[in-house]
Amino acid sequence: MKGPLFYSKILLFGEYGIIKDSKGLSIPYNFFKGALKRNKNNSSVAKESNSALAGFAEYLEELTEKEPTLVSFDLERLKKDVADGMYFDSSIPQGYGVGSSGALVAAIYDKYAEDKITVLENLTREKLLKLKAIFGKMESFFHGKSSGLDPLNSYLSLPILINSKDNIESTSIPSQNTEGKGAVFLLDSGSTGETAPMVQIFMDQMKNEGFRKMIKDQFVKHTDACVEDFVNGNVKSLFGNLKQLSHVVLDNFKPMIPVKFHDLWKKGIETNDYYLKLCGSGGGGYFLGFTEDFEKAKEALKDYKLEVVYNF
């Protein structure tokens, strides 16, 4: 048995902001992927995944009992498959902000949900919001609290535009210009980040009136502008807004940026060779970089592993 492939995702814009109703833009990233497999793979990774799936199956049973109108699963088949050694075979790195648990949630929903909303039907806003709600409840098993966006992106394999909490739509983004010099890239921090503690730090900071004001007046404002610019292909304006956003993040999200990256972050803003931002909750994993000249950025960041996501 091998299930269909589900891809990783990248939240280009909206990390933390979407908790406070900023816009967001999430795109599938086909470089990493995962699929459910069932064979007698005795590797430690397969065993660990199988054991996590057993816990997840129990959690889904409780979820079905608690919220029968939201979602129900063929639990008997799921449990049998788990008992037969099913695991999630994935190249998506965990703790890197590219949606490893999201792809797993999408795969389980796709295979075991009853009356599932399929990718082929007309995806109205209501259906998208219902899927997002289901996925949020499912993924909270892994993170404590989830918006449901990562699994939604993985499940649909389409760019998703978040206008607000209750207004999401699949969207198209400008085609990549493979000849272009500009790029969006991932920078590997070399360490993993834990989502739950980072979100907790953010929530604690939100109790502070000054921080709340900064989120509303600066962070959300620049995030929204970046989303508009990216979707509409306004590259010049995009980089102006990215510079501001990178600055706001460096000044106000220091706990989410490992100390050794503070100077690197600042250097990008000062030289305009690249701008860095969080990819997911931060703390480690990947950071997102944006540059109008990838060769220049590559030279400036030659000590780090970079992976191009999108070309301008």
Short mmCIF file of C-alpha atoms in Angstrom, two decimals:
data_model
loop_
_atom_site.label_atom_id
_atom_site.label_comp_id
_atom_site.label_asym_id
_atom_site.label_seq_id
_atom_site.Cartn_x
_atom_site.Cartn_y
_atom_site.Cartn_z
CA MET A 1 0.00 0.00 0.00
CA LYS A 2 1.19 3.47 -0.83
CA GLY A 3 -1.12 6.47 -0.57
CA PRO A 4 -1.09 9.62 -2.73
CA LEU A 5 1.66 12.17 -2.15
CA PHE A 6 1.08 15.26 -0.03
CA TYR A 7 3.45 18.17 -0.27
CA SER A 8 4.97 20.55 2.23
CA LYS A 9 3.86 24.18 2.31
CA ILE A 10 5.39 27.56 2.84
CA LEU A 11 3.50 30.37 4.51
CA LEU A 12 5.09 33.23 2.59
CA PHE A 13 3.32 35.87 4.66
CA GLY A 14 1.09 35.87 7.72
CA GLU A 15 2.98 33.97 10.44
CA TYR A 16 1.63 35.17 13.81
CA GLY A 17 -0.30 37.92 12.01
CA ILE A 18 -3.09 35.58 10.91
CA ILE A 19 -3.78 34.88 14.58
CA LYS A 20 -4.70 38.58 14.70
CA ASP A 21 -6.52 38.67 11.35
CA SER A 22 -3.76 39.88 9.05
CA LYS A 23 -3.74 38.68 5.47
CA GLY A 24 -1.67 35.62 4.66
CA LEU A 25 -0.41 33.74 1.64
CA SER A 26 0.48 30.07 1.70
CA ILE A 27 1.93 28.13 -1.24
CA PRO A 28 2.62 24.41 -1.79
CA TYR A 29 6.30 23.50 -1.89
CA ASN A 30 6.83 20.31 -3.89
CA PHE A 31 10.45 19.82 -2.89
CA PHE A 32 9.35 17.93 0.24
CA LYS A 33 6.56 15.35 0.33
CA GLY A 34 5.07 12.46 2.25
CA ALA A 35 2.74 9.49 1.76
CA LEU A 36 1.12 6.84 3.94
CA LYS A 37 2.76 3.45 3.49
CA ARG A 38 2.03 0.06 4.89
CA ASN A 39 4.73 -2.55 4.74
CA LYS A 40 6.86 -4.24 7.31
CA ASN A 41 9.45 -1.49 7.42
CA ASN A 42 11.30 -2.04 10.66
CA SER A 43 13.39 1.12 10.55
CA SER A 44 13.31 3.23 13.71
CA VAL A 45 11.77 6.13 11.74
CA ALA A 46 8.89 3.94 10.49
CA LYS A 47 8.31 2.55 14.00
CA GLU A 48 8.29 6.04 15.51
CA SER A 49 5.84 7.25 12.87
CA ASN A 50 3.63 4.18 13.39
CA SER A 51 3.57 4.78 17.13
CA ALA A 52 2.61 8.46 16.60
CA LEU A 53 -0.18 7.34 14.24
CA ALA A 54 -1.55 5.02 16.94
CA GLY A 55 -1.82 8.00 19.31
CA PHE A 56 -3.33 10.12 16.54
CA ALA A 57 -5.97 7.44 15.80
CA GLU A 58 -7.05 7.50 19.46
CA TYR A 59 -7.22 11.28 19.38
CA LEU A 60 -9.39 11.18 16.21
CA GLU A 61 -11.74 8.72 17.91
CA GLU A 62 -12.22 11.21 20.77
CA LEU A 63 -12.65 14.06 18.28
CA THR A 64 -15.37 12.12 16.41
CA GLU A 65 -17.20 11.47 19.67
CA LYS A 66 -16.93 15.10 20.80
CA GLU A 67 -17.78 16.72 17.47
CA PRO A 68 -19.77 14.21 15.39
CA THR A 69 -21.20 16.94 13.15
CA LEU A 70 -17.74 18.23 12.24
CA VAL A 71 -16.07 15.08 10.96
CA SER A 72 -16.12 11.30 11.24
CA PHE A 73 -13.55 8.69 10.20
CA ASP A 74 -13.48 5.03 9.28
CA LEU A 75 -11.71 4.34 12.57
CA GLU A 76 -11.88 0.57 12.27
CA ARG A 77 -9.92 0.64 9.02
CA LEU A 78 -7.50 3.26 10.35
CA LYS A 79 -6.75 1.24 13.49
CA LYS A 80 -6.34 -1.96 11.47
CA ASP A 81 -3.89 -0.26 9.11
CA VAL A 82 -1.94 1.18 12.05
CA ALA A 83 -1.83 -2.28 13.67
CA ASP A 84 -0.49 -3.61 10.35
CA GLY A 85 2.45 -1.21 10.58
CA MET A 86 1.26 1.80 8.54
CA TYR A 87 3.54 4.83 8.80
CA PHE A 88 3.98 8.22 7.13
CA ASP A 89 6.97 8.08 4.82
CA SER A 90 8.06 11.69 4.55
CA SER A 91 10.98 13.80 3.38
CA ILE A 92 9.47 16.88 5.08
CA PRO A 93 11.79 17.97 7.90
CA GLN A 94 10.08 18.26 11.28
CA GLY A 95 10.33 21.50 13.24
CA TYR A 96 11.35 23.48 10.17
CA GLY A 97 8.17 25.46 9.51
CA VAL A 98 7.31 23.74 6.23
CA GLY A 99 4.28 21.76 7.38
CA SER A 100 5.35 18.22 8.25
CA SER A 101 2.29 17.56 10.44
CA GLY A 102 0.06 19.34 7.89
CA ALA A 103 0.91 16.83 5.17
CA LEU A 104 0.23 13.92 7.52
CA VAL A 105 -3.16 15.37 8.56
CA ALA A 106 -4.10 15.85 4.89
CA ALA A 107 -3.12 12.25 4.09
CA ILE A 108 -5.18 10.80 6.97
CA TYR A 109 -8.23 12.93 6.11
CA ASP A 110 -7.96 11.96 2.44
CA LYS A 111 -7.85 8.24 3.20
CA TYR A 112 -10.12 7.81 6.21
CA ALA A 113 -12.60 10.70 6.47
CA GLU A 114 -16.22 9.83 5.77
CA ASP A 115 -18.23 12.21 3.54
CA LYS A 116 -15.02 14.05 2.80
CA ILE A 117 -14.87 17.28 0.84
CA THR A 118 -12.82 16.43 -2.24
CA VAL A 119 -10.40 18.57 -4.19
CA LEU A 120 -12.39 18.01 -7.38
CA GLU A 121 -15.64 19.57 -6.25
CA ASN A 122 -16.52 23.25 -6.47
CA LEU A 123 -14.67 24.60 -3.44
CA THR A 124 -16.92 27.32 -2.10
CA ARG A 125 -15.74 29.55 0.74
CA GLU A 126 -17.99 27.56 3.11
CA LYS A 127 -16.31 24.29 2.12
CA LEU A 128 -12.83 25.80 2.49
CA LEU A 129 -13.70 27.11 5.94
CA LYS A 130 -15.16 23.75 6.95
CA LEU A 131 -12.00 21.96 5.78
CA LYS A 132 -9.87 24.52 7.63
CA ALA A 133 -11.90 23.94 10.83
CA ILE A 134 -11.60 20.14 10.53
CA PHE A 135 -7.88 20.34 9.83
CA GLY A 136 -7.36 22.79 12.71
CA LYS A 137 -8.96 20.32 15.14
CA MET A 138 -7.00 17.40 13.69
CA GLU A 139 -3.63 19.16 13.70
CA SER A 140 -4.02 20.47 17.24
CA PHE A 141 -3.03 16.94 18.29
CA PHE A 142 0.51 17.89 17.22
CA HIS A 143 0.73 21.59 18.14
CA GLY A 144 -1.80 22.27 20.88
CA LYS A 145 -3.45 24.91 18.66
CA SER A 146 -3.62 25.03 14.89
CA SER A 147 -5.19 27.31 12.29
CA GLY A 148 -5.66 24.33 9.95
CA LEU A 149 -3.95 26.17 7.10
CA ASP A 150 -0.96 23.87 6.66
CA PRO A 151 -3.06 20.73 6.08
CA LEU A 152 -5.45 22.73 3.89
CA ASN A 153 -2.59 23.80 1.67
CA SER A 154 -1.19 20.30 1.55
CA TYR A 155 -4.59 18.78 0.81
CA LEU A 156 -5.50 21.18 -2.01
CA SER A 157 -1.97 21.71 -3.35
CA LEU A 158 -3.00 25.24 -4.36
CA PRO A 159 -1.86 28.68 -3.18
CA ILE A 160 -4.24 29.92 -0.48
CA LEU A 161 -4.99 33.57 0.15
CA ILE A 162 -6.08 34.37 3.67
CA ASN A 163 -8.05 37.63 3.69
CA SER A 164 -9.14 37.20 7.31
CA LYS A 165 -10.04 34.35 9.68
CA ASP A 166 -13.39 33.81 8.00
CA ASN A 167 -12.41 34.67 4.47
CA ILE A 168 -10.03 32.36 2.64
CA GLU A 169 -9.83 31.44 -1.02
CA SER A 170 -7.63 29.48 -3.37
CA THR A 171 -5.74 31.92 -5.53
CA SER A 172 -3.24 32.11 -8.36
CA ILE A 173 0.13 33.77 -8.04
CA PRO A 174 2.21 35.24 -10.87
CA SER A 175 4.06 32.57 -12.84
CA GLN A 176 7.66 32.11 -11.91
CA ASN A 177 10.24 33.80 -14.07
CA THR A 178 12.94 31.14 -14.23
CA GLU A 179 15.24 33.58 -16.03
CA GLY A 180 14.74 36.22 -13.33
CA LYS A 181 17.47 37.30 -10.91
CA GLY A 182 15.12 37.73 -7.96
CA ALA A 183 14.16 34.86 -5.67
CA VAL A 184 12.34 33.71 -2.58
CA PHE A 185 14.57 31.20 -0.78
CA LEU A 186 14.79 29.11 2.35
CA LEU A 187 17.76 29.58 4.66
CA ASP A 188 18.53 26.58 6.86
CA SER A 189 19.22 27.70 10.44
CA GLY A 190 20.72 24.30 11.21
CA SER A 191 18.47 23.68 14.20
CA THR A 192 14.82 22.75 14.68
CA GLY A 193 12.21 25.04 16.20
CA GLU A 194 9.32 24.04 18.45
CA THR A 195 6.00 25.63 17.45
CA ALA A 196 4.14 25.48 20.78
CA PRO A 197 6.68 27.41 22.94
CA MET A 198 7.08 30.11 20.27
CA VAL A 199 3.31 30.60 19.99
CA GLN A 200 3.17 30.77 23.81
CA ILE A 201 5.79 33.56 23.85
CA PHE A 202 3.73 35.45 21.26
CA MET A 203 0.51 35.01 23.23
CA ASP A 204 2.22 36.23 26.41
CA GLN A 205 3.56 39.29 24.59
CA MET A 206 0.07 40.01 23.26
CA LYS A 207 -0.98 40.80 26.84
CA ASN A 208 1.22 43.88 26.57
CA GLU A 209 -0.61 46.88 25.10
CA GLY A 210 2.49 48.25 23.33
CA PHE A 211 3.11 44.93 21.60
CA ARG A 212 -0.55 44.70 20.51
CA LYS A 213 -0.34 48.20 19.04
CA MET A 214 2.85 47.31 17.15
CA ILE A 215 1.19 44.18 15.72
CA LYS A 216 -1.80 46.18 14.50
CA ASP A 217 -0.04 49.34 13.28
CA GLN A 218 3.14 47.86 11.85
CA PHE A 219 3.29 44.08 11.56
CA VAL A 220 -0.19 43.51 10.12
CA LYS A 221 0.06 46.63 7.94
CA HIS A 222 3.31 45.53 6.27
CA THR A 223 2.21 41.88 6.04
CA ASP A 224 -1.02 42.89 4.25
CA ALA A 225 0.92 45.13 1.85
CA CYS A 226 3.39 42.30 1.05
CA VAL A 227 0.53 39.88 0.29
CA GLU A 228 -1.15 42.40 -2.04
CA ASP A 229 2.14 43.15 -3.80
CA PHE A 230 3.10 39.49 -4.22
CA VAL A 231 -0.28 38.36 -5.58
CA ASN A 232 -0.39 41.31 -8.00
CA GLY A 233 3.24 40.98 -9.08
CA ASN A 234 4.28 44.47 -7.86
CA VAL A 235 7.92 43.55 -7.29
CA LYS A 236 9.27 47.04 -6.62
CA SER A 237 6.66 47.87 -4.00
CA LEU A 238 7.00 44.34 -2.54
CA PHE A 239 10.67 44.83 -1.70
CA GLY A 240 9.97 48.18 -0.06
CA ASN A 241 7.38 46.55 2.18
CA LEU A 242 9.57 43.50 2.81
CA LYS A 243 12.34 45.73 4.14
CA GLN A 244 9.91 47.30 6.62
CA LEU A 245 8.52 43.91 7.62
CA SER A 246 11.99 42.42 8.14
CA HIS A 247 12.85 45.39 10.36
CA VAL A 248 9.68 45.05 12.45
CA VAL A 249 10.34 41.33 12.96
CA LEU A 250 13.97 41.91 14.02
CA ASP A 251 12.93 44.62 16.49
CA ASN A 252 9.95 42.82 18.00
CA PHE A 253 10.32 39.05 17.51
CA LYS A 254 13.83 38.54 18.89
CA PRO A 255 12.96 35.34 20.84
CA MET A 256 11.89 33.73 17.53
CA ILE A 257 15.25 34.48 15.89
CA PRO A 258 18.28 32.53 17.17
CA VAL A 259 20.88 35.00 18.51
CA LYS A 260 23.51 34.07 15.92
CA PHE A 261 21.16 35.29 13.16
CA HIS A 262 20.49 38.77 14.57
CA ASP A 263 23.51 40.33 12.81
CA LEU A 264 22.83 38.45 9.58
CA TRP A 265 19.24 39.72 9.62
CA LYS A 266 20.42 43.30 10.23
CA LYS A 267 23.07 43.05 7.50
CA GLY A 268 20.41 42.18 4.93
CA ILE A 269 18.36 45.26 5.83
CA GLU A 270 21.44 47.52 5.75
CA THR A 271 22.88 46.25 2.44
CA ASN A 272 19.55 45.52 0.69
CA ASP A 273 21.17 42.31 -0.63
CA TYR A 274 18.38 40.22 0.93
CA TYR A 275 15.61 40.52 3.51
CA LEU A 276 14.87 37.77 6.01
CA LYS A 277 11.59 36.89 7.69
CA LEU A 278 10.17 34.09 9.79
CA CYS A 279 9.02 30.89 8.09
CA GLY A 280 6.38 29.47 10.41
CA SER A 281 6.80 30.10 14.11
CA GLY A 282 10.59 30.59 14.08
CA GLY A 283 12.96 29.60 16.86
CA GLY A 284 14.93 27.52 14.37
CA GLY A 285 14.14 25.54 11.23
CA TYR A 286 14.05 27.58 8.05
CA PHE A 287 13.93 31.33 7.60
CA LEU A 288 12.53 32.86 4.45
CA GLY A 289 14.70 35.13 2.36
CA PHE A 290 13.74 37.51 -0.41
CA THR A 291 16.23 39.05 -2.82
CA GLU A 292 16.22 41.00 -6.07
CA ASP A 293 19.56 39.43 -6.97
CA PHE A 294 20.01 35.82 -5.87
CA GLU A 295 23.69 35.68 -6.86
CA LYS A 296 24.40 38.62 -4.55
CA ALA A 297 22.41 37.04 -1.71
CA LYS A 298 24.18 33.71 -2.25
CA GLU A 299 27.55 35.42 -1.91
CA ALA A 300 26.47 37.32 1.23
CA LEU A 301 25.08 34.10 2.76
CA LYS A 302 27.74 31.71 1.49
CA ASP A 303 28.13 30.03 4.90
CA TYR A 304 24.50 28.86 4.82
CA LYS A 305 22.44 26.35 2.89
CA LEU A 306 19.91 28.10 0.65
CA GLU A 307 17.05 26.53 -1.30
CA VAL A 308 15.18 28.53 -3.97
CA VAL A 309 11.40 28.39 -3.66
CA TYR A 310 10.29 30.89 -6.29
CA ASN A 311 11.96 33.04 -8.96
CA PHE A 312 11.03 36.59 -9.89
#
